[in-house]
Amino acid sequence: MKNLKNKKILLIICGGVSAYKSLELIRLFKKKDAEIKTILTKNAKEFVTPLSVASLSQGKVYDDLFNVENESEMDHIALSRWADVIIVSPATANTISKLSQGSSEDLASTVILASNKPVFLVPAMNVRMWEHKSTRNNLVKLKSYGYKTIGPIIGEMACGEYGEGKMAEPTDILNEINIFLLSQSNNKKIKVLITAGPTNEYLDPVRFITNKSSGKQGYEIANSLLKRGFDTTLISGPTNLDVDNKINLIKVNTAEEMFKATQKNLPIDIAIFSAAVSDFKIIRKKENKIKKQENLTVNLEKNIDILNYVSNHNFMRPKLVIGFAAETQDLDRNAIMKLTNKNCDWIIANDVSKKDRGFNSDYNEVTIHYKDKKKTKEVLSFKKKSEISEEIVDRIVAQIN
Ligand code: CTP
């Protein structure tokens, strides 16, 4: 992550039990040679000490004891201008509420109000507080002002309750900030294209052949990509799924339409092919509905392999090409064959013979095979497709840095 080197991070630590995690966040940023200045709110000092923050960050720590004299050294305007990015971690329900009202009652809120820089909130609170309408409304307001959020995640909280509200893990925060800065430094977002779902190949206006696929895994990957700041295009065959409207969703029916939509979106930085594309299409589709008859012979021809086309495109090959392999036997062997034959950088293989995972299920287990011989295959063990997606996107972020 050379991208974080010398980046100026203004970290605002608020008073919550997760404040200690921000120490780990500082450590991770320092490892990447980022510069850090910190503001501790009055309550934060109940949880972490200015001394520990200062020694870890090797940078200035500010608090509400700032006054006219030391304000001249770095006032609230200068602090906000100094930063490339401002992170509020943990962002408590109280802080979120104050920020949504444009409060400027302490140094932290004043700096944020005076800021012209990207502000990331890392919420951490009890599940009920997180779900409370008042918090939800405050966040809607803050998001409309352009504030971004990282997390929270689902898990057991310090209070013993379980649910959404737990602070995001420091490594995930680091990844998200990194990808954000990366897209900013390129002056454009990194563009990712993902295909998902089945394709339908029509015999006549009402009948088609298709592949079994719900599209869930591909849609989840698209959601995870969007969350990390990628410019995400999802080319999807027919599914019943919805995605965030910030994803550029292109709905198609046939493999040919999927191919044309893909072609139209080249060049692209990263391409992921999770669609279960029908390998065959009907040679002569009938204009009208075919009438019932004793026997029907249908002639099929091979569809173009979209993945193969993209991965072998001489001058428009994406930097990273990821294929999927849905297999019912010889999982590893077949996947490795596809990795080579289709000129992919990675192949993500899943066993579709088991009932509790894969097709239509919300769960999956996958194995990632890499072209890079230095990397050994990785198994992402049985878990929700949304979690598998996060883990896949973690690896994509790590790969491009
Ligand atoms: N794929 C594609 N276009 C096709 C067929 C497949 O882009 N016409 C992509 C899929 O999206 C997937 C990968 O190729 O990423 C492997 O697809 P899969 O159906 O597992 O393999 P096939 O090449 O179709 O081989 P087989 O059906 O014989 O296993």
CSV table of C-alpha atoms and ligand atoms in Angstrom, one decimal:
chain,number,residue,atom,x,y,z
A,1,MET,CA,0.0,0.0,0.0
A,2,LYS,CA,2.5,2.6,-1.2
A,3,ASN,CA,-0.5,4.8,-1.5
A,4,LEU,CA,-0.7,5.6,2.2
A,5,LYS,CA,2.9,6.8,2.4
A,6,ASN,CA,3.0,10.4,3.6
A,7,LYS,CA,-0.8,10.7,3.5
A,8,LYS,CA,-2.1,13.0,6.2
A,9,ILE,CA,-4.7,11.3,8.4
A,10,LEU,CA,-6.5,13.3,11.1
A,11,LEU,CA,-8.0,10.8,13.5
A,12,ILE,CA,-10.7,11.9,15.8
A,13,ILE,CA,-11.1,9.4,18.7
A,14,CYS,CA,-14.4,9.7,20.6
A,15,GLY,CA,-15.3,8.2,24.0
A,16,GLY,CA,-16.5,4.6,23.5
A,17,VAL,CA,-15.3,1.2,24.6
A,18,SER,CA,-14.0,0.6,21.1
A,19,ALA,CA,-11.6,3.5,21.4
A,20,TYR,CA,-8.8,1.1,22.1
A,21,LYS,CA,-9.2,-0.3,18.5
A,22,SER,CA,-8.1,3.1,17.2
A,23,LEU,CA,-4.7,2.5,18.7
A,24,GLU,CA,-4.4,-0.5,16.5
A,25,LEU,CA,-5.6,1.6,13.6
A,26,ILE,CA,-2.8,4.1,14.3
A,27,ARG,CA,-0.3,1.3,14.4
A,28,LEU,CA,-1.5,0.1,11.0
A,29,PHE,CA,-1.3,3.5,9.4
A,30,LYS,CA,2.1,4.1,10.8
A,31,LYS,CA,3.3,0.8,9.3
A,32,LYS,CA,2.3,2.2,6.0
A,33,ASP,CA,4.2,5.5,6.7
A,34,ALA,CA,1.1,7.7,6.9
A,35,GLU,CA,1.3,10.9,9.0
A,36,ILE,CA,-1.2,11.0,11.8
A,37,LYS,CA,-2.5,13.8,14.0
A,38,THR,CA,-5.1,13.0,16.6
A,39,ILE,CA,-7.9,14.7,18.4
A,40,LEU,CA,-9.2,13.2,21.6
A,41,THR,CA,-12.6,14.2,22.7
A,42,LYS,CA,-13.1,14.7,26.4
A,43,ASN,CA,-14.7,11.3,26.8
A,44,ALA,CA,-12.1,9.6,24.7
A,45,LYS,CA,-9.6,10.3,27.4
A,46,GLU,CA,-11.6,8.0,29.7
A,47,PHE,CA,-10.6,5.1,27.4
A,48,VAL,CA,-7.2,5.9,25.9
A,49,THR,CA,-4.5,8.2,27.1
A,50,PRO,CA,-3.0,11.1,25.1
A,51,LEU,CA,0.4,9.6,25.9
A,52,SER,CA,-0.3,6.2,24.3
A,53,VAL,CA,-1.8,7.9,21.3
A,54,ALA,CA,1.1,10.3,20.9
A,55,SER,CA,3.8,7.6,21.2
A,56,LEU,CA,2.0,5.3,18.8
A,57,SER,CA,1.3,8.0,16.2
A,58,GLN,CA,4.5,9.9,16.6
A,59,GLY,CA,2.3,12.9,15.9
A,60,LYS,CA,0.5,15.7,17.7
A,61,VAL,CA,-2.5,14.9,19.9
A,62,TYR,CA,-5.1,17.7,20.4
A,63,ASP,CA,-7.9,18.0,22.8
A,64,ASP,CA,-10.4,20.5,24.2
A,65,LEU,CA,-7.8,22.0,26.4
A,66,PHE,CA,-6.6,23.9,23.3
A,67,ASN,CA,-7.0,27.6,23.9
A,68,VAL,CA,-6.2,30.8,22.1
A,69,GLU,CA,-2.4,30.4,22.7
A,70,ASN,CA,-1.9,26.9,21.4
A,71,GLU,CA,-4.6,27.4,18.8
A,72,SER,CA,-2.2,29.7,16.9
A,73,GLU,CA,0.0,26.6,16.5
A,74,MET,CA,-2.7,24.7,14.6
A,75,ASP,CA,-6.2,26.1,14.7
A,76,HIS,CA,-9.3,24.2,13.8
A,77,ILE,CA,-9.2,25.4,10.2
A,78,ALA,CA,-5.5,24.6,9.7
A,79,LEU,CA,-6.0,21.2,11.2
A,80,SER,CA,-8.8,20.4,8.8
A,81,ARG,CA,-6.8,21.8,5.9
A,82,TRP,CA,-3.8,19.8,6.9
A,83,ALA,CA,-5.6,16.5,6.6
A,84,ASP,CA,-6.0,14.4,3.4
A,85,VAL,CA,-8.8,12.6,5.2
A,86,ILE,CA,-10.5,12.8,8.5
A,87,ILE,CA,-11.6,9.6,10.3
A,88,VAL,CA,-13.9,9.6,13.3
A,89,SER,CA,-13.2,6.3,15.1
A,90,PRO,CA,-15.1,5.3,17.0
A,91,ALA,CA,-18.0,7.5,16.1
A,92,THR,CA,-20.5,7.2,19.0
A,93,ALA,CA,-24.2,7.8,18.7
A,94,ASN,CA,-23.7,11.0,20.5
A,95,THR,CA,-21.0,12.3,18.1
A,96,ILE,CA,-23.2,11.3,15.1
A,97,SER,CA,-26.1,13.2,16.6
A,98,LYS,CA,-24.0,16.3,17.3
A,99,LEU,CA,-22.5,16.2,13.8
A,100,SER,CA,-25.9,15.9,12.2
A,101,GLN,CA,-26.9,19.1,14.0
A,102,GLY,CA,-23.8,21.0,12.8
A,103,SER,CA,-22.6,21.3,16.4
A,104,SER,CA,-19.3,23.1,17.0
A,105,GLU,CA,-19.1,22.7,20.8
A,106,ASP,CA,-15.7,21.1,21.0
A,107,LEU,CA,-12.6,20.8,18.9
A,108,ALA,CA,-13.6,17.6,17.2
A,109,SER,CA,-17.0,18.9,16.0
A,110,THR,CA,-15.5,22.3,15.1
A,111,VAL,CA,-12.8,20.8,12.9
A,112,ILE,CA,-15.3,18.6,11.1
A,113,LEU,CA,-17.7,21.5,10.6
A,114,ALA,CA,-14.9,23.6,9.2
A,115,SER,CA,-13.6,20.8,7.1
A,116,ASN,CA,-13.4,20.7,3.3
A,117,LYS,CA,-12.0,17.2,3.4
A,118,PRO,CA,-13.5,13.7,3.1
A,119,VAL,CA,-14.9,12.6,6.5
A,120,PHE,CA,-15.2,8.9,7.4
A,121,LEU,CA,-17.3,7.9,10.4
A,122,VAL,CA,-16.6,4.6,12.0
A,123,PRO,CA,-19.7,4.0,14.1
A,124,ALA,CA,-19.6,1.9,17.2
A,125,MET,CA,-22.5,1.6,19.6
A,126,ASN,CA,-25.0,-0.8,21.1
A,127,VAL,CA,-27.3,-2.5,18.5
A,128,ARG,CA,-30.5,-0.7,19.8
A,129,MET,CA,-28.8,2.7,19.6
A,130,TRP,CA,-27.6,1.8,16.1
A,131,GLU,CA,-31.0,0.7,15.0
A,132,HIS,CA,-32.8,3.7,16.6
A,133,LYS,CA,-34.7,5.8,14.2
A,134,SER,CA,-32.9,8.9,15.5
A,135,THR,CA,-29.5,7.5,14.7
A,136,ARG,CA,-30.7,6.3,11.3
A,137,ASN,CA,-32.1,9.7,10.5
A,138,ASN,CA,-28.9,11.4,11.6
A,139,LEU,CA,-26.9,9.2,9.4
A,140,VAL,CA,-29.1,9.8,6.4
A,141,LYS,CA,-28.6,13.5,6.9
A,142,LEU,CA,-24.8,13.1,7.3
A,143,LYS,CA,-24.5,10.9,4.2
A,144,SER,CA,-26.4,13.6,2.3
A,145,TYR,CA,-23.7,16.0,3.3
A,146,GLY,CA,-21.1,13.6,1.8
A,147,TYR,CA,-19.9,11.9,5.0
A,148,LYS,CA,-18.9,8.3,4.5
A,149,THR,CA,-19.3,5.4,6.9
A,150,ILE,CA,-17.2,2.3,7.5
A,151,GLY,CA,-19.1,-0.4,9.3
A,152,PRO,CA,-20.4,-1.1,11.8
A,153,ILE,CA,-20.3,-4.9,11.7
A,154,ILE,CA,-22.4,-7.6,13.3
A,155,GLY,CA,-21.0,-9.2,16.4
A,156,GLU,CA,-20.9,-9.4,20.2
A,157,MET,CA,-20.6,-6.1,21.9
A,158,ALA,CA,-18.8,-5.0,25.0
A,159,CYS,CA,-22.2,-4.8,26.7
A,160,GLY,CA,-22.8,-8.5,26.0
A,161,GLU,CA,-25.5,-8.0,23.4
A,162,TYR,CA,-25.2,-9.3,19.9
A,163,GLY,CA,-26.0,-7.5,16.7
A,164,GLU,CA,-25.0,-4.7,14.3
A,165,GLY,CA,-23.1,-1.9,16.0
A,166,LYS,CA,-19.6,-3.3,16.5
A,167,MET,CA,-16.8,-1.1,15.3
A,168,ALA,CA,-15.3,-2.2,11.9
A,169,GLU,CA,-11.9,-4.0,12.3
A,170,PRO,CA,-8.9,-1.7,11.9
A,171,THR,CA,-7.5,-3.6,8.9
A,172,ASP,CA,-10.9,-3.1,7.1
A,173,ILE,CA,-10.8,0.6,7.9
A,174,LEU,CA,-7.3,0.8,6.6
A,175,ASN,CA,-8.3,-1.0,3.4
A,176,GLU,CA,-11.2,1.3,2.8
A,177,ILE,CA,-9.3,4.5,3.4
A,178,ASN,CA,-6.5,3.1,1.1
A,179,ILE,CA,-8.9,2.3,-1.7
A,180,PHE,CA,-10.5,5.7,-1.3
A,181,LEU,CA,-7.2,7.5,-1.5
A,182,LEU,CA,-6.1,5.3,-4.4
A,183,SER,CA,-9.1,6.2,-6.4
A,184,GLN,CA,-8.6,9.9,-5.6
A,185,SER,CA,-4.9,9.8,-6.5
A,186,ASN,CA,-5.8,8.2,-9.8
A,187,ASN,CA,-8.3,11.1,-10.1
A,188,LYS,CA,-10.8,8.4,-11.0
A,189,LYS,CA,-12.3,5.4,-9.3
A,190,ILE,CA,-11.0,2.0,-10.2
A,191,LYS,CA,-13.5,0.5,-12.6
A,192,VAL,CA,-14.7,-3.1,-12.0
A,193,LEU,CA,-17.0,-5.1,-14.2
A,194,ILE,CA,-18.8,-8.2,-12.9
A,195,THR,CA,-21.1,-10.6,-14.7
A,196,ALA,CA,-23.7,-12.5,-12.7
A,197,GLY,CA,-26.7,-14.7,-12.9
A,198,PRO,CA,-27.8,-17.0,-15.7
A,199,THR,CA,-28.4,-16.3,-19.4
A,200,ASN,CA,-31.5,-17.4,-21.2
A,201,GLU,CA,-31.3,-18.7,-24.8
A,202,TYR,CA,-34.6,-18.6,-26.5
A,203,LEU,CA,-36.1,-21.3,-28.7
A,204,ASP,CA,-39.1,-19.1,-29.5
A,205,PRO,CA,-40.7,-16.1,-27.8
A,206,VAL,CA,-41.8,-18.1,-24.7
A,207,ARG,CA,-39.3,-20.9,-24.3
A,208,PHE,CA,-35.6,-20.9,-23.4
A,209,ILE,CA,-32.8,-23.0,-22.1
A,210,THR,CA,-30.8,-21.7,-19.2
A,211,ASN,CA,-28.3,-22.5,-16.5
A,212,LYS,CA,-29.1,-22.9,-12.8
A,213,SER,CA,-27.9,-19.7,-11.1
A,214,SER,CA,-29.5,-17.2,-8.6
A,215,GLY,CA,-26.8,-14.6,-9.2
A,216,LYS,CA,-26.5,-14.1,-5.4
A,217,GLN,CA,-22.8,-14.4,-5.1
A,218,GLY,CA,-22.1,-12.0,-8.0
A,219,TYR,CA,-24.5,-9.5,-6.6
A,220,GLU,CA,-22.9,-9.7,-3.2
A,221,ILE,CA,-19.5,-9.1,-4.7
A,222,ALA,CA,-20.8,-6.1,-6.6
A,223,ASN,CA,-22.2,-4.7,-3.3
A,224,SER,CA,-18.8,-5.3,-1.5
A,225,LEU,CA,-17.0,-3.6,-4.4
A,226,LEU,CA,-19.2,-0.6,-4.2
A,227,LYS,CA,-18.7,-0.3,-0.5
A,228,ARG,CA,-15.0,-0.2,-1.0
A,229,GLY,CA,-15.3,2.7,-3.4
A,230,PHE,CA,-14.9,0.9,-6.7
A,231,ASP,CA,-16.8,2.2,-9.8
A,232,THR,CA,-18.9,-1.0,-10.2
A,233,THR,CA,-20.7,-2.2,-13.3
A,234,LEU,CA,-22.8,-5.3,-12.9
A,235,ILE,CA,-23.9,-7.1,-16.0
A,236,SER,CA,-26.6,-9.4,-15.0
A,237,GLY,CA,-28.8,-12.1,-16.5
A,238,PRO,CA,-32.3,-12.5,-15.3
A,239,THR,CA,-32.5,-12.6,-11.4
A,240,ASN,CA,-34.9,-11.5,-8.7
A,241,LEU,CA,-32.3,-9.5,-6.9
A,242,ASP,CA,-31.8,-5.8,-6.3
A,243,VAL,CA,-28.6,-3.8,-5.9
A,244,ASP,CA,-27.7,-0.4,-4.6
A,245,ASN,CA,-28.6,2.2,-7.3
A,246,LYS,CA,-25.0,3.4,-7.2
A,247,ILE,CA,-24.0,0.3,-9.0
A,248,ASN,CA,-24.2,0.6,-12.8
A,249,LEU,CA,-26.6,-2.3,-13.4
A,250,ILE,CA,-27.0,-3.6,-17.0
A,251,LYS,CA,-29.7,-6.2,-17.3
A,252,VAL,CA,-29.4,-8.7,-20.1
A,253,ASN,CA,-31.1,-11.9,-21.2
A,254,THR,CA,-28.9,-13.8,-23.5
A,255,ALA,CA,-25.2,-14.6,-23.6
A,256,GLU,CA,-24.9,-12.5,-26.7
A,257,GLU,CA,-26.4,-9.5,-24.9
A,258,MET,CA,-24.1,-10.1,-22.0
A,259,PHE,CA,-21.1,-10.3,-24.3
A,260,LYS,CA,-22.1,-7.0,-26.1
A,261,ALA,CA,-22.6,-5.2,-22.8
A,262,THR,CA,-19.2,-6.4,-21.6
A,263,GLN,CA,-17.5,-5.3,-24.8
A,264,LYS,CA,-19.1,-1.9,-24.5
A,265,ASN,CA,-17.7,-1.5,-21.0
A,266,LEU,CA,-14.1,-2.2,-22.0
A,267,PRO,CA,-11.5,-1.1,-21.1
A,268,ILE,CA,-11.9,-1.9,-17.5
A,269,ASP,CA,-9.4,-2.2,-14.6
A,270,ILE,CA,-10.8,-5.4,-13.1
A,271,ALA,CA,-13.2,-8.0,-14.5
A,272,ILE,CA,-14.9,-10.7,-12.6
A,273,PHE,CA,-17.0,-13.4,-14.3
A,274,SER,CA,-19.4,-15.0,-12.0
A,275,ALA,CA,-22.2,-15.5,-14.5
A,276,ALA,CA,-23.4,-18.9,-15.3
A,277,VAL,CA,-23.4,-18.2,-19.1
A,278,SER,CA,-25.2,-20.7,-21.2
A,279,ASP,CA,-22.6,-22.5,-23.3
A,280,PHE,CA,-25.0,-22.9,-26.2
A,281,LYS,CA,-27.6,-20.9,-28.1
A,282,ILE,CA,-30.3,-22.0,-30.4
A,283,ILE,CA,-29.2,-21.8,-34.1
A,284,ARG,CA,-32.4,-20.5,-35.5
A,285,LYS,CA,-34.8,-18.9,-32.9
A,286,LYS,CA,-38.4,-19.2,-34.1
A,287,GLU,CA,-40.3,-15.9,-34.5
A,288,ASN,CA,-43.5,-17.5,-33.2
A,289,LYS,CA,-44.3,-19.9,-30.5
A,290,ILE,CA,-43.5,-23.5,-31.6
A,291,LYS,CA,-46.6,-25.6,-31.6
A,292,LYS,CA,-46.8,-28.8,-29.6
A,293,GLN,CA,-45.5,-31.8,-31.6
A,294,GLU,CA,-44.4,-35.4,-31.0
A,295,ASN,CA,-40.7,-34.7,-31.3
A,296,LEU,CA,-38.6,-31.5,-31.6
A,297,THR,CA,-35.1,-31.3,-32.6
A,298,VAL,CA,-33.3,-28.2,-31.7
A,299,ASN,CA,-29.9,-27.3,-33.1
A,300,LEU,CA,-27.5,-25.5,-30.8
A,301,GLU,CA,-24.2,-23.8,-31.4
A,302,LYS,CA,-21.6,-22.7,-29.0
A,303,ASN,CA,-21.9,-19.2,-27.4
A,304,ILE,CA,-18.9,-17.0,-27.3
A,305,ASP,CA,-16.9,-17.4,-24.1
A,306,ILE,CA,-17.0,-13.9,-22.6
A,307,LEU,CA,-14.3,-14.5,-20.1
A,308,ASN,CA,-12.0,-15.9,-22.7
A,309,TYR,CA,-12.6,-13.0,-25.0
A,310,VAL,CA,-11.7,-10.4,-22.3
A,311,SER,CA,-8.8,-12.3,-20.8
A,312,ASN,CA,-7.1,-12.7,-24.2
A,313,HIS,CA,-7.8,-9.2,-25.4
A,314,ASN,CA,-4.3,-8.0,-26.4
A,315,PHE,CA,-4.5,-4.3,-25.5
A,316,MET,CA,-7.7,-4.1,-23.4
A,317,ARG,CA,-7.0,-7.0,-21.0
A,318,PRO,CA,-7.9,-5.8,-17.5
A,319,LYS,CA,-5.2,-5.8,-14.8
A,320,LEU,CA,-7.0,-8.5,-13.0
A,321,VAL,CA,-9.2,-11.1,-14.5
A,322,ILE,CA,-11.1,-13.4,-12.2
A,323,GLY,CA,-13.2,-16.3,-13.4
A,324,PHE,CA,-15.5,-18.7,-11.5
A,325,ALA,CA,-15.7,-22.4,-11.9
A,326,ALA,CA,-18.9,-24.2,-10.8
A,327,GLU,CA,-18.0,-27.9,-10.5
A,328,THR,CA,-19.6,-31.1,-9.4
A,329,GLN,CA,-16.5,-33.2,-9.4
A,330,ASP,CA,-12.7,-32.9,-9.4
A,331,LEU,CA,-13.0,-29.4,-8.1
A,332,ASP,CA,-9.4,-28.5,-7.9
A,333,ARG,CA,-8.3,-30.1,-11.2
A,334,ASN,CA,-11.1,-28.6,-13.2
A,335,ALA,CA,-10.6,-25.2,-11.7
A,336,ILE,CA,-6.9,-25.2,-12.4
A,337,MET,CA,-7.6,-26.3,-16.0
A,338,LYS,CA,-10.0,-23.3,-16.4
A,339,LEU,CA,-7.4,-21.0,-14.8
A,340,THR,CA,-4.9,-21.9,-17.5
A,341,ASN,CA,-7.2,-22.4,-20.4
A,342,LYS,CA,-9.1,-19.2,-19.9
A,343,ASN,CA,-6.0,-17.1,-19.1
A,344,CYS,CA,-7.3,-15.9,-15.7
A,345,ASP,CA,-5.4,-14.4,-12.9
A,346,TRP,CA,-7.6,-16.1,-10.4
A,347,ILE,CA,-10.3,-18.8,-10.5
A,348,ILE,CA,-12.8,-19.0,-7.7
A,349,ALA,CA,-14.1,-22.6,-7.6
A,350,ASN,CA,-17.2,-23.8,-5.9
A,351,ASP,CA,-18.7,-27.2,-5.5
A,352,VAL,CA,-22.3,-27.0,-6.8
A,353,SER,CA,-23.2,-30.6,-6.0
A,354,LYS,CA,-24.0,-29.8,-2.3
A,355,LYS,CA,-27.5,-28.7,-1.3
A,356,ASP,CA,-26.5,-26.3,1.5
A,357,ARG,CA,-24.3,-24.0,-0.6
A,358,GLY,CA,-23.9,-22.6,-4.1
A,359,PHE,CA,-27.0,-22.4,-6.2
A,360,ASN,CA,-29.7,-20.3,-4.7
A,361,SER,CA,-28.4,-20.7,-1.2
A,362,ASP,CA,-27.2,-17.7,0.9
A,363,TYR,CA,-24.1,-19.7,1.8
A,364,ASN,CA,-21.1,-20.8,0.0
A,365,GLU,CA,-17.6,-22.2,0.3
A,366,VAL,CA,-15.0,-21.4,-2.3
A,367,THR,CA,-11.4,-22.1,-3.2
A,368,ILE,CA,-9.3,-19.4,-4.9
A,369,HIS,CA,-6.6,-20.6,-7.3
A,370,TYR,CA,-4.0,-18.1,-8.3
A,371,LYS,CA,-2.0,-18.0,-11.5
A,372,ASP,CA,0.9,-16.5,-9.5
A,373,LYS,CA,2.8,-19.6,-8.5
A,374,LYS,CA,4.1,-17.8,-5.4
A,375,LYS,CA,0.6,-17.9,-4.0
A,376,THR,CA,-1.0,-21.0,-2.7
A,377,LYS,CA,-4.7,-21.8,-3.1
A,378,GLU,CA,-7.0,-20.4,-0.4
A,379,VAL,CA,-10.2,-21.9,0.9
A,380,LEU,CA,-12.8,-19.4,2.1
A,381,SER,CA,-14.7,-21.7,4.4
A,382,PHE,CA,-18.5,-22.2,4.6
A,383,LYS,CA,-20.2,-18.9,5.4
A,384,LYS,CA,-22.7,-16.4,4.1
A,385,LYS,CA,-22.2,-15.3,0.5
A,386,SER,CA,-22.0,-11.7,1.7
A,387,GLU,CA,-19.1,-12.6,3.9
A,388,ILE,CA,-17.4,-14.6,1.2
A,389,SER,CA,-17.7,-11.5,-1.0
A,390,GLU,CA,-16.1,-9.3,1.6
A,391,GLU,CA,-13.2,-11.7,1.8
A,392,ILE,CA,-12.8,-11.9,-2.0
A,393,VAL,CA,-12.8,-8.1,-2.2
A,394,ASP,CA,-10.3,-7.9,0.6
A,395,ARG,CA,-8.0,-9.9,-1.6
A,396,ILE,CA,-8.7,-7.8,-4.6
A,397,VAL,CA,-7.8,-4.6,-2.7
A,398,ALA,CA,-4.6,-6.2,-1.4
A,399,GLN,CA,-3.7,-7.3,-4.9
A,400,ILE,CA,-4.0,-3.9,-6.6
A,401,ASN,CA,-2.0,-2.1,-3.9
B,1,CTP,N1,-17.9,-18.0,-19.0
B,1,CTP,C1,-18.1,-16.9,-19.8
B,1,CTP,N2,-18.7,-17.1,-21.0
B,1,CTP,C2,-19.2,-18.3,-21.4
B,1,CTP,C3,-19.0,-19.4,-20.5
B,1,CTP,C4,-18.4,-19.2,-19.3
B,1,CTP,O1,-17.7,-15.8,-19.5
B,1,CTP,N3,-19.8,-18.4,-22.5
B,1,CTP,C5,-17.2,-17.8,-17.7
B,1,CTP,C6,-18.1,-18.0,-16.4
B,1,CTP,O2,-18.7,-16.7,-16.1
B,1,CTP,C7,-17.0,-18.4,-15.4
B,1,CTP,C8,-16.0,-19.2,-16.3
B,1,CTP,O3,-16.2,-18.8,-17.6
B,1,CTP,O4,-16.3,-17.4,-14.9
B,1,CTP,C9,-16.2,-20.7,-16.2
B,1,CTP,O5,-17.5,-21.0,-16.5
B,1,CTP,P1,-18.0,-22.5,-16.4
B,1,CTP,O6,-19.4,-22.6,-16.8
B,1,CTP,O7,-17.7,-23.1,-15.1
B,1,CTP,O8,-17.1,-23.2,-17.4
B,1,CTP,P2,-17.2,-23.6,-18.9
B,1,CTP,O9,-16.1,-22.9,-19.7
B,1,CTP,O10,-18.6,-23.3,-19.4
B,1,CTP,O11,-16.9,-25.1,-19.0
B,1,CTP,P3,-17.8,-26.3,-18.5
B,1,CTP,O12,-19.2,-25.9,-18.6
B,1,CTP,O13,-17.4,-27.4,-19.5
B,1,CTP,O14,-17.4,-26.7,-17.1
